[in-house]
Amino acid sequence: MDLHFSTPKMIHHIHDLPADYEGKVLATLMESRSNSLDHESVRKSILYIHGFSDYFFQEHVMEAYNQADVDFYALDLRKYGRSLLPHQHPNYCKSLKEYFPELDYAINFIKAKNPQTQLVLMGHSTGGLLVSYYAHYGALRNQLTGLILNSPFFDFNTSNVVKFFTPFIAKLMMQFNAYASYSGGVSDVYGQSLLKEFYGEWEFNQKWKPVRAFPAFYAWILAVHEAQQTIRNRTKLDLPILLMHSDSSLKTNVWTPKAQTADLVLNVKDIERIGVKMGNHVTHFIAKDGLHDLFLSKKSVRDTVFENTKTWLEQL
């Protein structure tokens, strides 16, 4: 049975999914309370998918799109954020296709609300990889009007040698322990660049989005690698894609003011190299001084990002 409850800004729909290898599974769909009540309008809708060691807390993004007459929804995927249960390993999966049922649920929910809406999937980081993967293989991919990719995780930010050996190492580690993990992926500096108590301007639940990111399970690493390789070898997508990322990347384990003007997680050259080939209709936007999550960048940057996405949406 699904549960529903409201907060001042959102309605939360807690959806039961079939149990998996860890037991009970939930997904949580957030619906903006400022969405249109006209269920026959042709307003566009955005379904937002978060990244790794993350959940949906960017209410300012929801409010900005509502003000632009776009309906807004967001998912906390299984084992993330509001959907994380005590018996589960945070963010664990064996294949990104495990998330397809909650995407199916959310798309059906949105289309039942407004069958006429033009539905755009917006994915950040691993969420950007996931929505791209779904656009190739998802059961309801034909219901999609477009993709907005916010710093999508199309490649690992490591040397070519490490990239080559990554799947072999992951498979080896999993032979000894299905839950073996790697804790050296994302520097603490990224979390510090966001959180108000350090150097950022945001507040979030650190149990769901810790400053030191959750360890990356080798099963998850292998699942991501498989999805990355698969979509690179597929025919180009034929729906409109807006590809967005920062103009620079930075690797550091020590705080520096430059951390507030660069992508600390991914290599933007990888995003561009792979992303521009993802589809036949790719619009490429580079955000000067953008963070890994462009919508958490300083206000002047995120305002520019929003205006570019708004213009792109208007042209669909």
PDB file of C-alpha atoms in Angstrom:
ATOM      1  CA  MET A   1       0.000   0.000   0.000  1.00  0.00           C
ATOM      2  CA  ASP A   2       1.277   3.467  -0.874  1.00  0.00           C
ATOM      3  CA  LEU A   3       1.395   6.211   1.768  1.00  0.00           C
ATOM      4  CA  HIS A   4       0.979   9.934   1.218  1.00  0.00           C
ATOM      5  CA  PHE A   5       1.719  12.929   3.421  1.00  0.00           C
ATOM      6  CA  SER A   6       2.149  16.643   2.874  1.00  0.00           C
ATOM      7  CA  THR A   7       4.616  19.333   3.853  1.00  0.00           C
ATOM      8  CA  PRO A   8       4.067  23.043   3.125  1.00  0.00           C
ATOM      9  CA  LYS A   9       5.770  22.754  -0.272  1.00  0.00           C
ATOM     10  CA  MET A  10       5.421  19.117  -1.353  1.00  0.00           C
ATOM     11  CA  ILE A  11       3.232  16.038  -1.280  1.00  0.00           C
ATOM     12  CA  HIS A  12       5.264  12.891  -0.558  1.00  0.00           C
ATOM     13  CA  HIS A  13       4.119   9.650  -2.171  1.00  0.00           C
ATOM     14  CA  ILE A  14       5.821   6.641  -0.560  1.00  0.00           C
ATOM     15  CA  HIS A  15       5.561   3.778  -3.001  1.00  0.00           C
ATOM     16  CA  ASP A  16       6.045   0.102  -2.124  1.00  0.00           C
ATOM     17  CA  LEU A  17       8.143  -1.774  -4.662  1.00  0.00           C
ATOM     18  CA  PRO A  18       8.721  -5.525  -4.927  1.00  0.00           C
ATOM     19  CA  ALA A  19      11.260  -6.747  -2.382  1.00  0.00           C
ATOM     20  CA  ASP A  20      14.807  -7.291  -3.611  1.00  0.00           C
ATOM     21  CA  TYR A  21      17.829  -9.256  -2.342  1.00  0.00           C
ATOM     22  CA  GLU A  22      17.947  -7.050   0.787  1.00  0.00           C
ATOM     23  CA  GLY A  23      14.221  -7.186   1.575  1.00  0.00           C
ATOM     24  CA  LYS A  24      11.572  -4.459   1.603  1.00  0.00           C
ATOM     25  CA  VAL A  25      12.020  -1.655  -0.953  1.00  0.00           C
ATOM     26  CA  LEU A  26      10.475   1.822  -1.134  1.00  0.00           C
ATOM     27  CA  ALA A  27      10.707   4.806  -3.438  1.00  0.00           C
ATOM     28  CA  THR A  28       9.519   8.319  -2.608  1.00  0.00           C
ATOM     29  CA  LEU A  29       7.995  10.647  -5.193  1.00  0.00           C
ATOM     30  CA  MET A  30       7.795  14.330  -4.287  1.00  0.00           C
ATOM     31  CA  GLU A  31       5.084  16.375  -5.972  1.00  0.00           C
ATOM     32  CA  SER A  32       5.208  20.166  -5.758  1.00  0.00           C
ATOM     33  CA  ARG A  33       2.124  21.686  -4.136  1.00  0.00           C
ATOM     34  CA  SER A  34       2.459  24.556  -6.635  1.00  0.00           C
ATOM     35  CA  ASN A  35       1.907  22.341  -9.668  1.00  0.00           C
ATOM     36  CA  SER A  36      -1.047  23.192 -11.863  1.00  0.00           C
ATOM     37  CA  LEU A  37      -4.467  21.866 -10.886  1.00  0.00           C
ATOM     38  CA  ASP A  38      -5.543  21.985 -14.536  1.00  0.00           C
ATOM     39  CA  HIS A  39      -5.032  18.361 -15.518  1.00  0.00           C
ATOM     40  CA  GLU A  40      -5.840  19.027 -19.161  1.00  0.00           C
ATOM     41  CA  SER A  41      -3.203  21.717 -19.692  1.00  0.00           C
ATOM     42  CA  VAL A  42      -0.169  21.248 -21.914  1.00  0.00           C
ATOM     43  CA  ARG A  43       2.205  22.497 -19.219  1.00  0.00           C
ATOM     44  CA  LYS A  44       5.516  20.769 -19.221  1.00  0.00           C
ATOM     45  CA  SER A  45       6.582  18.558 -16.320  1.00  0.00           C
ATOM     46  CA  ILE A  46      10.046  17.824 -14.933  1.00  0.00           C
ATOM     47  CA  LEU A  47      10.914  14.631 -13.075  1.00  0.00           C
ATOM     48  CA  TYR A  48      14.171  15.179 -11.153  1.00  0.00           C
ATOM     49  CA  ILE A  49      16.568  12.309 -10.384  1.00  0.00           C
ATOM     50  CA  HIS A  50      19.369  12.897  -7.867  1.00  0.00           C
ATOM     51  CA  GLY A  51      22.925  11.563  -7.925  1.00  0.00           C
ATOM     52  CA  PHE A  52      25.059   9.273  -5.757  1.00  0.00           C
ATOM     53  CA  SER A  53      25.197   9.938  -1.977  1.00  0.00           C
ATOM     54  CA  ASP A  54      22.374  12.405  -2.490  1.00  0.00           C
ATOM     55  CA  TYR A  55      18.620  12.975  -2.290  1.00  0.00           C
ATOM     56  CA  PHE A  56      16.184  15.697  -3.361  1.00  0.00           C
ATOM     57  CA  PHE A  57      16.518  18.782  -1.171  1.00  0.00           C
ATOM     58  CA  GLN A  58      16.844  21.483  -3.855  1.00  0.00           C
ATOM     59  CA  GLU A  59      13.450  23.091  -3.253  1.00  0.00           C
ATOM     60  CA  HIS A  60      14.665  26.327  -4.845  1.00  0.00           C
ATOM     61  CA  VAL A  61      14.892  24.431  -8.150  1.00  0.00           C
ATOM     62  CA  MET A  62      11.317  23.206  -7.795  1.00  0.00           C
ATOM     63  CA  GLU A  63      10.105  26.742  -6.997  1.00  0.00           C
ATOM     64  CA  ALA A  64      11.954  28.271  -9.944  1.00  0.00           C
ATOM     65  CA  TYR A  65      10.344  25.899 -12.446  1.00  0.00           C
ATOM     66  CA  ASN A  66       6.904  26.297 -10.898  1.00  0.00           C
ATOM     67  CA  GLN A  67       7.282  30.058 -11.336  1.00  0.00           C
ATOM     68  CA  ALA A  68       8.040  29.378 -14.996  1.00  0.00           C
ATOM     69  CA  ASP A  69       4.760  27.414 -15.327  1.00  0.00           C
ATOM     70  CA  VAL A  70       6.472  24.011 -15.296  1.00  0.00           C
ATOM     71  CA  ASP A  71       5.173  21.247 -13.011  1.00  0.00           C
ATOM     72  CA  PHE A  72       7.861  19.635 -10.883  1.00  0.00           C
ATOM     73  CA  TYR A  73       8.342  16.174  -9.383  1.00  0.00           C
ATOM     74  CA  ALA A  74      11.376  14.489  -7.843  1.00  0.00           C
ATOM     75  CA  LEU A  75      12.291  10.946  -6.841  1.00  0.00           C
ATOM     76  CA  ASP A  76      14.299   9.676  -3.930  1.00  0.00           C
ATOM     77  CA  LEU A  77      15.383   6.350  -5.412  1.00  0.00           C
ATOM     78  CA  ARG A  78      15.426   3.122  -3.420  1.00  0.00           C
ATOM     79  CA  LYS A  79      18.155   3.091  -0.731  1.00  0.00           C
ATOM     80  CA  TYR A  80      18.576   6.875  -0.980  1.00  0.00           C
ATOM     81  CA  GLY A  81      17.258   9.713   1.154  1.00  0.00           C
ATOM     82  CA  ARG A  82      13.660   9.352   2.306  1.00  0.00           C
ATOM     83  CA  SER A  83      13.555   5.874   0.768  1.00  0.00           C
ATOM     84  CA  LEU A  84      16.534   4.472   2.709  1.00  0.00           C
ATOM     85  CA  LEU A  85      15.452   1.751   5.158  1.00  0.00           C
ATOM     86  CA  PRO A  86      17.411   0.481   8.206  1.00  0.00           C
ATOM     87  CA  HIS A  87      18.137  -2.947   6.732  1.00  0.00           C
ATOM     88  CA  GLN A  88      19.536  -1.555   3.465  1.00  0.00           C
ATOM     89  CA  HIS A  89      23.076  -0.670   2.441  1.00  0.00           C
ATOM     90  CA  PRO A  90      22.948   3.000   1.342  1.00  0.00           C
ATOM     91  CA  ASN A  91      22.971   3.532  -2.422  1.00  0.00           C
ATOM     92  CA  TYR A  92      23.651  -0.175  -3.134  1.00  0.00           C
ATOM     93  CA  CYS A  93      22.645  -1.730  -6.440  1.00  0.00           C
ATOM     94  CA  LYS A  94      23.828  -4.442  -8.799  1.00  0.00           C
ATOM     95  CA  SER A  95      22.431  -2.816 -11.950  1.00  0.00           C
ATOM     96  CA  LEU A  96      21.057   0.641 -12.718  1.00  0.00           C
ATOM     97  CA  LYS A  97      18.048  -1.136 -14.192  1.00  0.00           C
ATOM     98  CA  GLU A  98      16.995  -1.844 -10.593  1.00  0.00           C
ATOM     99  CA  TYR A  99      15.787   1.777 -10.519  1.00  0.00           C
ATOM    100  CA  PHE A 100      13.600   1.443 -13.607  1.00  0.00           C
ATOM    101  CA  PRO A 101      10.473   0.388 -11.614  1.00  0.00           C
ATOM    102  CA  GLU A 102      10.417   3.657  -9.651  1.00  0.00           C
ATOM    103  CA  LEU A 103      10.893   5.623 -12.847  1.00  0.00           C
ATOM    104  CA  ASP A 104       7.999   3.656 -14.376  1.00  0.00           C
ATOM    105  CA  TYR A 105       5.889   4.434 -11.301  1.00  0.00           C
ATOM    106  CA  ALA A 106       6.714   8.159 -11.387  1.00  0.00           C
ATOM    107  CA  ILE A 107       6.097   8.507 -15.135  1.00  0.00           C
ATOM    108  CA  ASN A 108       2.754   6.721 -14.853  1.00  0.00           C
ATOM    109  CA  PHE A 109       1.812   8.906 -11.876  1.00  0.00           C
ATOM    110  CA  ILE A 110       2.630  12.136 -13.734  1.00  0.00           C
ATOM    111  CA  LYS A 111       0.901  11.047 -16.934  1.00  0.00           C
ATOM    112  CA  ALA A 112      -2.204   9.977 -14.984  1.00  0.00           C
ATOM    113  CA  LYS A 113      -2.315  13.470 -13.458  1.00  0.00           C
ATOM    114  CA  ASN A 114      -1.980  15.153 -16.828  1.00  0.00           C
ATOM    115  CA  PRO A 115      -1.962  12.948 -19.941  1.00  0.00           C
ATOM    116  CA  GLN A 116      -1.171  15.984 -22.131  1.00  0.00           C
ATOM    117  CA  THR A 117       1.977  17.067 -20.341  1.00  0.00           C
ATOM    118  CA  GLN A 118       5.365  17.050 -22.043  1.00  0.00           C
ATOM    119  CA  LEU A 119       7.558  15.116 -19.617  1.00  0.00           C
ATOM    120  CA  VAL A 120      11.267  15.867 -19.290  1.00  0.00           C
ATOM    121  CA  LEU A 121      13.636  13.806 -17.135  1.00  0.00           C
ATOM    122  CA  MET A 122      16.243  15.897 -15.326  1.00  0.00           C
ATOM    123  CA  GLY A 123      19.181  13.916 -13.953  1.00  0.00           C
ATOM    124  CA  HIS A 124      22.168  15.059 -11.914  1.00  0.00           C
ATOM    125  CA  SER A 125      25.461  13.121 -11.982  1.00  0.00           C
ATOM    126  CA  THR A 126      24.589   9.399 -11.586  1.00  0.00           C
ATOM    127  CA  GLY A 127      20.976  10.503 -12.089  1.00  0.00           C
ATOM    128  CA  GLY A 128      22.031  11.895 -15.467  1.00  0.00           C
ATOM    129  CA  LEU A 129      23.501   8.523 -16.385  1.00  0.00           C
ATOM    130  CA  LEU A 130      20.372   6.775 -15.136  1.00  0.00           C
ATOM    131  CA  VAL A 131      17.906   8.866 -17.146  1.00  0.00           C
ATOM    132  CA  SER A 132      20.065   8.420 -20.260  1.00  0.00           C
ATOM    133  CA  TYR A 133      20.082   4.659 -19.671  1.00  0.00           C
ATOM    134  CA  TYR A 134      16.306   4.696 -19.142  1.00  0.00           C
ATOM    135  CA  ALA A 135      15.797   6.684 -22.358  1.00  0.00           C
ATOM    136  CA  HIS A 136      17.402   3.747 -24.199  1.00  0.00           C
ATOM    137  CA  TYR A 137      15.855   0.817 -22.328  1.00  0.00           C
ATOM    138  CA  GLY A 138      13.024   1.965 -20.050  1.00  0.00           C
ATOM    139  CA  ALA A 139       9.547   0.537 -20.583  1.00  0.00           C
ATOM    140  CA  LEU A 140       8.019   4.027 -20.806  1.00  0.00           C
ATOM    141  CA  ARG A 141      10.802   5.748 -22.717  1.00  0.00           C
ATOM    142  CA  ASN A 142       8.375   6.713 -25.477  1.00  0.00           C
ATOM    143  CA  GLN A 143       6.517   8.892 -22.959  1.00  0.00           C
ATOM    144  CA  LEU A 144       9.528  11.210 -22.664  1.00  0.00           C
ATOM    145  CA  THR A 145       9.839  14.555 -24.434  1.00  0.00           C
ATOM    146  CA  GLY A 146      13.461  15.286 -23.536  1.00  0.00           C
ATOM    147  CA  LEU A 147      16.375  15.004 -21.103  1.00  0.00           C
ATOM    148  CA  ILE A 148      18.152  17.656 -19.040  1.00  0.00           C
ATOM    149  CA  LEU A 149      21.562  16.357 -17.933  1.00  0.00           C
ATOM    150  CA  ASN A 150      23.211  18.251 -15.076  1.00  0.00           C
ATOM    151  CA  SER A 151      26.871  17.124 -14.962  1.00  0.00           C
ATOM    152  CA  PRO A 152      26.032  13.539 -15.962  1.00  0.00           C
ATOM    153  CA  PHE A 153      28.301  10.715 -14.767  1.00  0.00           C
ATOM    154  CA  PHE A 154      29.372   9.389 -18.150  1.00  0.00           C
ATOM    155  CA  ASP A 155      32.895   8.352 -17.126  1.00  0.00           C
ATOM    156  CA  PHE A 156      35.024   7.837 -14.026  1.00  0.00           C
ATOM    157  CA  ASN A 157      37.312  10.726 -13.126  1.00  0.00           C
ATOM    158  CA  THR A 158      40.485   8.640 -13.062  1.00  0.00           C
ATOM    159  CA  SER A 159      43.411   7.814 -15.337  1.00  0.00           C
ATOM    160  CA  ASN A 160      42.871   5.648 -18.411  1.00  0.00           C
ATOM    161  CA  VAL A 161      44.823   2.829 -16.744  1.00  0.00           C
ATOM    162  CA  VAL A 162      42.525   2.853 -13.689  1.00  0.00           C
ATOM    163  CA  LYS A 163      39.451   3.045 -15.929  1.00  0.00           C
ATOM    164  CA  PHE A 164      40.646  -0.041 -17.808  1.00  0.00           C
ATOM    165  CA  PHE A 165      41.176  -2.098 -14.657  1.00  0.00           C
ATOM    166  CA  THR A 166      38.102  -0.843 -12.751  1.00  0.00           C
ATOM    167  CA  PRO A 167      35.686  -3.625 -13.818  1.00  0.00           C
ATOM    168  CA  PHE A 168      38.257  -6.343 -13.136  1.00  0.00           C
ATOM    169  CA  ILE A 169      39.026  -4.981  -9.671  1.00  0.00           C
ATOM    170  CA  ALA A 170      35.309  -4.613  -8.885  1.00  0.00           C
ATOM    171  CA  LYS A 171      34.550  -8.198  -9.894  1.00  0.00           C
ATOM    172  CA  LEU A 172      37.494  -9.494  -7.886  1.00  0.00           C
ATOM    173  CA  MET A 173      36.497  -7.606  -4.732  1.00  0.00           C
ATOM    174  CA  MET A 174      32.899  -8.805  -5.036  1.00  0.00           C
ATOM    175  CA  GLN A 175      34.039 -12.432  -5.107  1.00  0.00           C
ATOM    176  CA  PHE A 176      35.269 -12.014  -1.532  1.00  0.00           C
ATOM    177  CA  ASN A 177      32.420  -9.797  -0.289  1.00  0.00           C
ATOM    178  CA  ALA A 178      29.250  -8.769  -2.134  1.00  0.00           C
ATOM    179  CA  TYR A 179      29.278  -5.535  -0.111  1.00  0.00           C
ATOM    180  CA  ALA A 180      32.938  -4.646  -0.511  1.00  0.00           C
ATOM    181  CA  SER A 181      33.310  -0.911  -0.991  1.00  0.00           C
ATOM    182  CA  TYR A 182      35.723   1.867  -1.892  1.00  0.00           C
ATOM    183  CA  SER A 183      35.776   5.025   0.256  1.00  0.00           C
ATOM    184  CA  GLY A 184      38.215   7.193  -1.702  1.00  0.00           C
ATOM    185  CA  GLY A 185      35.960   8.421  -4.476  1.00  0.00           C
ATOM    186  CA  VAL A 186      34.602  11.874  -3.607  1.00  0.00           C
ATOM    187  CA  SER A 187      36.667  14.310  -1.556  1.00  0.00           C
ATOM    188  CA  ASP A 188      35.167  15.815   1.620  1.00  0.00           C
ATOM    189  CA  VAL A 189      35.863  19.197   0.046  1.00  0.00           C
ATOM    190  CA  TYR A 190      32.830  18.839  -2.236  1.00  0.00           C
ATOM    191  CA  GLY A 191      30.471  18.425   0.721  1.00  0.00           C
ATOM    192  CA  GLN A 192      32.188  21.331   2.474  1.00  0.00           C
ATOM    193  CA  SER A 193      31.699  23.526  -0.592  1.00  0.00           C
ATOM    194  CA  LEU A 194      27.938  22.985  -0.294  1.00  0.00           C
ATOM    195  CA  LEU A 195      27.122  22.848   3.415  1.00  0.00           C
ATOM    196  CA  LYS A 196      26.405  26.117   5.225  1.00  0.00           C
ATOM    197  CA  GLU A 197      28.344  25.111   8.346  1.00  0.00           C
ATOM    198  CA  PHE A 198      31.501  24.981   6.213  1.00  0.00           C
ATOM    199  CA  TYR A 199      31.822  27.145   3.091  1.00  0.00           C
ATOM    200  CA  GLY A 200      28.521  26.710   1.237  1.00  0.00           C
ATOM    201  CA  GLU A 201      25.022  28.138   1.479  1.00  0.00           C
ATOM    202  CA  TRP A 202      22.911  24.991   1.769  1.00  0.00           C
ATOM    203  CA  GLU A 203      21.475  22.853   4.547  1.00  0.00           C
ATOM    204  CA  PHE A 204      20.631  19.187   4.090  1.00  0.00           C
ATOM    205  CA  ASN A 205      20.156  15.975   6.040  1.00  0.00           C
ATOM    206  CA  GLN A 206      23.653  14.616   6.564  1.00  0.00           C
ATOM    207  CA  LYS A 207      22.312  11.138   7.323  1.00  0.00           C
ATOM    208  CA  TRP A 208      21.156  11.024   3.710  1.00  0.00           C
ATOM    209  CA  LYS A 209      23.884  13.184   2.164  1.00  0.00           C
ATOM    210  CA  PRO A 210      26.981  13.015   4.392  1.00  0.00           C
ATOM    211  CA  VAL A 211      29.810  15.518   3.904  1.00  0.00           C
ATOM    212  CA  ARG A 212      32.084  12.541   3.415  1.00  0.00           C
ATOM    213  CA  ALA A 213      30.129  10.677   0.750  1.00  0.00           C
ATOM    214  CA  PHE A 214      28.901   7.159   1.387  1.00  0.00           C
ATOM    215  CA  PRO A 215      31.422   4.483   0.350  1.00  0.00           C
ATOM    216  CA  ALA A 216      30.949   3.333  -3.217  1.00  0.00           C
ATOM    217  CA  PHE A 217      30.156  -0.365  -3.241  1.00  0.00           C
ATOM    218  CA  TYR A 218      32.046  -2.275  -5.925  1.00  0.00           C
ATOM    219  CA  ALA A 219      28.714  -3.678  -7.076  1.00  0.00           C
ATOM    220  CA  TRP A 220      27.529  -0.099  -7.684  1.00  0.00           C
ATOM    221  CA  ILE A 221      30.806   0.793  -9.427  1.00  0.00           C
ATOM    222  CA  LEU A 222      30.378  -2.188 -11.751  1.00  0.00           C
ATOM    223  CA  ALA A 223      26.725  -1.285 -12.390  1.00  0.00           C
ATOM    224  CA  VAL A 224      27.710   2.272 -13.310  1.00  0.00           C
ATOM    225  CA  HIS A 225      30.530   1.055 -15.559  1.00  0.00           C
ATOM    226  CA  GLU A 226      28.179  -1.324 -17.359  1.00  0.00           C
ATOM    227  CA  ALA A 227      25.599   1.430 -17.951  1.00  0.00           C
ATOM    228  CA  GLN A 228      28.272   3.848 -19.184  1.00  0.00           C
ATOM    229  CA  GLN A 229      29.664   1.332 -21.650  1.00  0.00           C
ATOM    230  CA  THR A 230      26.218   0.289 -22.835  1.00  0.00           C
ATOM    231  CA  ILE A 231      24.905   3.732 -23.691  1.00  0.00           C
ATOM    232  CA  ARG A 232      28.131   4.655 -25.476  1.00  0.00           C
ATOM    233  CA  ASN A 233      27.633   1.710 -27.808  1.00  0.00           C
ATOM    234  CA  ARG A 234      23.956   2.353 -28.478  1.00  0.00           C
ATOM    235  CA  THR A 235      22.437   4.258 -31.384  1.00  0.00           C
ATOM    236  CA  LYS A 236      22.092   7.953 -30.621  1.00  0.00           C
ATOM    237  CA  LEU A 237      18.941   9.036 -28.835  1.00  0.00           C
ATOM    238  CA  ASP A 238      16.491  10.918 -31.046  1.00  0.00           C
ATOM    239  CA  LEU A 239      14.856  13.075 -28.372  1.00  0.00           C
ATOM    240  CA  PRO A 240      16.106  16.567 -27.421  1.00  0.00           C
ATOM    241  CA  ILE A 241      18.893  16.615 -24.829  1.00  0.00           C
ATOM    242  CA  LEU A 242      20.227  19.580 -22.861  1.00  0.00           C
ATOM    243  CA  LEU A 243      23.771  18.755 -21.708  1.00  0.00           C
ATOM    244  CA  MET A 244      25.104  21.041 -18.947  1.00  0.00           C
ATOM    245  CA  HIS A 245      28.318  21.143 -16.931  1.00  0.00           C
ATOM    246  CA  SER A 246      30.902  23.466 -15.417  1.00  0.00           C
ATOM    247  CA  ASP A 247      33.708  25.040 -17.424  1.00  0.00           C
ATOM    248  CA  SER A 248      36.410  23.456 -15.249  1.00  0.00           C
ATOM    249  CA  SER A 249      37.225  20.541 -12.964  1.00  0.00           C
ATOM    250  CA  LEU A 250      39.384  20.448  -9.858  1.00  0.00           C
ATOM    251  CA  LYS A 251      40.823  17.597  -7.790  1.00  0.00           C
ATOM    252  CA  THR A 252      41.738  18.555  -4.241  1.00  0.00           C
ATOM    253  CA  ASN A 253      41.607  17.106  -0.742  1.00  0.00           C
ATOM    254  CA  VAL A 254      42.322  20.477   0.884  1.00  0.00           C
ATOM    255  CA  TRP A 255      39.942  23.429   0.962  1.00  0.00           C
ATOM    256  CA  THR A 256      40.613  26.208  -1.528  1.00  0.00           C
ATOM    257  CA  PRO A 257      38.293  29.022  -2.720  1.00  0.00           C
ATOM    258  CA  LYS A 258      38.571  27.524  -6.220  1.00  0.00           C
ATOM    259  CA  ALA A 259      36.409  24.671  -4.914  1.00  0.00           C
ATOM    260  CA  GLN A 260      33.417  26.977  -5.199  1.00  0.00           C
ATOM    261  CA  THR A 261      33.915  27.554  -8.923  1.00  0.00           C
ATOM    262  CA  ALA A 262      34.618  24.090 -10.377  1.00  0.00           C
ATOM    263  CA  ASP A 263      33.364  20.521 -10.634  1.00  0.00           C
ATOM    264  CA  LEU A 264      35.110  18.608  -7.827  1.00  0.00           C
ATOM    265  CA  VAL A 265      33.648  15.220  -8.763  1.00  0.00           C
ATOM    266  CA  LEU A 266      33.830  14.636 -12.524  1.00  0.00           C
ATOM    267  CA  ASN A 267      36.069  15.636 -15.400  1.00  0.00           C
ATOM    268  CA  VAL A 268      34.099  18.104 -17.514  1.00  0.00           C
ATOM    269  CA  LYS A 269      36.095  17.071 -20.602  1.00  0.00           C
ATOM    270  CA  ASP A 270      34.720  13.540 -20.200  1.00  0.00           C
ATOM    271  CA  ILE A 271      31.176  14.883 -19.860  1.00  0.00           C
ATOM    272  CA  GLU A 272      31.563  16.913 -23.050  1.00  0.00           C
ATOM    273  CA  ARG A 273      33.393  14.211 -25.013  1.00  0.00           C
ATOM    274  CA  ILE A 274      30.688  11.618 -24.381  1.00  0.00           C
ATOM    275  CA  GLY A 275      27.641  13.821 -23.859  1.00  0.00           C
ATOM    276  CA  VAL A 276      27.677  15.645 -27.188  1.00  0.00           C
ATOM    277  CA  LYS A 277      27.478  12.247 -28.922  1.00  0.00           C
ATOM    278  CA  MET A 278      24.542  11.008 -26.857  1.00  0.00           C
ATOM    279  CA  GLY A 279      21.840  12.088 -29.261  1.00  0.00           C
ATOM    280  CA  ASN A 280      20.920  13.642 -32.575  1.00  0.00           C
ATOM    281  CA  HIS A 281      19.617  16.817 -30.919  1.00  0.00           C
ATOM    282  CA  VAL A 282      22.055  17.785 -28.167  1.00  0.00           C
ATOM    283  CA  THR A 283      22.189  21.367 -26.887  1.00  0.00           C
ATOM    284  CA  HIS A 284      25.453  21.923 -25.026  1.00  0.00           C
ATOM    285  CA  PHE A 285      25.692  24.538 -22.256  1.00  0.00           C
ATOM    286  CA  ILE A 286      28.862  25.249 -20.276  1.00  0.00           C
ATOM    287  CA  ALA A 287      28.318  27.082 -16.983  1.00  0.00           C
ATOM    288  CA  LYS A 288      31.254  29.313 -16.056  1.00  0.00           C
ATOM    289  CA  ASP A 289      32.239  28.789 -12.388  1.00  0.00           C
ATOM    290  CA  GLY A 290      29.647  26.051 -11.948  1.00  0.00           C
ATOM    291  CA  LEU A 291      29.804  23.406  -9.231  1.00  0.00           C
ATOM    292  CA  HIS A 292      29.249  19.701  -9.855  1.00  0.00           C
ATOM    293  CA  ASP A 293      25.563  20.273  -9.123  1.00  0.00           C
ATOM    294  CA  LEU A 294      25.066  23.403 -11.184  1.00  0.00           C
ATOM    295  CA  PHE A 295      21.913  24.329  -9.251  1.00  0.00           C
ATOM    296  CA  LEU A 296      23.954  24.536  -6.032  1.00  0.00           C
ATOM    297  CA  SER A 297      26.441  26.996  -7.543  1.00  0.00           C
ATOM    298  CA  LYS A 298      26.535  30.628  -6.492  1.00  0.00           C
ATOM    299  CA  LYS A 299      23.338  32.519  -7.317  1.00  0.00           C
ATOM    300  CA  SER A 300      24.570  34.265 -10.461  1.00  0.00           C
ATOM    301  CA  VAL A 301      25.604  30.898 -11.946  1.00  0.00           C
ATOM    302  CA  ARG A 302      22.468  28.978 -11.022  1.00  0.00           C
ATOM    303  CA  ASP A 303      20.268  31.833 -12.304  1.00  0.00           C
ATOM    304  CA  THR A 304      22.032  31.604 -15.667  1.00  0.00           C
ATOM    305  CA  VAL A 305      21.632  27.818 -15.661  1.00  0.00           C
ATOM    306  CA  PHE A 306      17.938  28.135 -14.929  1.00  0.00           C
ATOM    307  CA  GLU A 307      17.405  30.706 -17.681  1.00  0.00           C
ATOM    308  CA  ASN A 308      19.136  28.437 -20.191  1.00  0.00           C
ATOM    309  CA  THR A 309      16.996  25.454 -19.207  1.00  0.00           C
ATOM    310  CA  LYS A 310      13.859  27.603 -19.347  1.00  0.00           C
ATOM    311  CA  THR A 311      14.705  28.754 -22.881  1.00  0.00           C
ATOM    312  CA  TRP A 312      15.420  25.161 -23.925  1.00  0.00           C
ATOM    313  CA  LEU A 313      12.104  23.957 -22.460  1.00  0.00           C
ATOM    314  CA  GLU A 314      10.193  26.696 -24.294  1.00  0.00           C
ATOM    315  CA  GLN A 315      11.600  25.451 -27.598  1.00  0.00           C
ATOM    316  CA  LEU A 316      10.455  21.834 -27.178  1.00  0.00           C
TER     317      LEU A 316
END
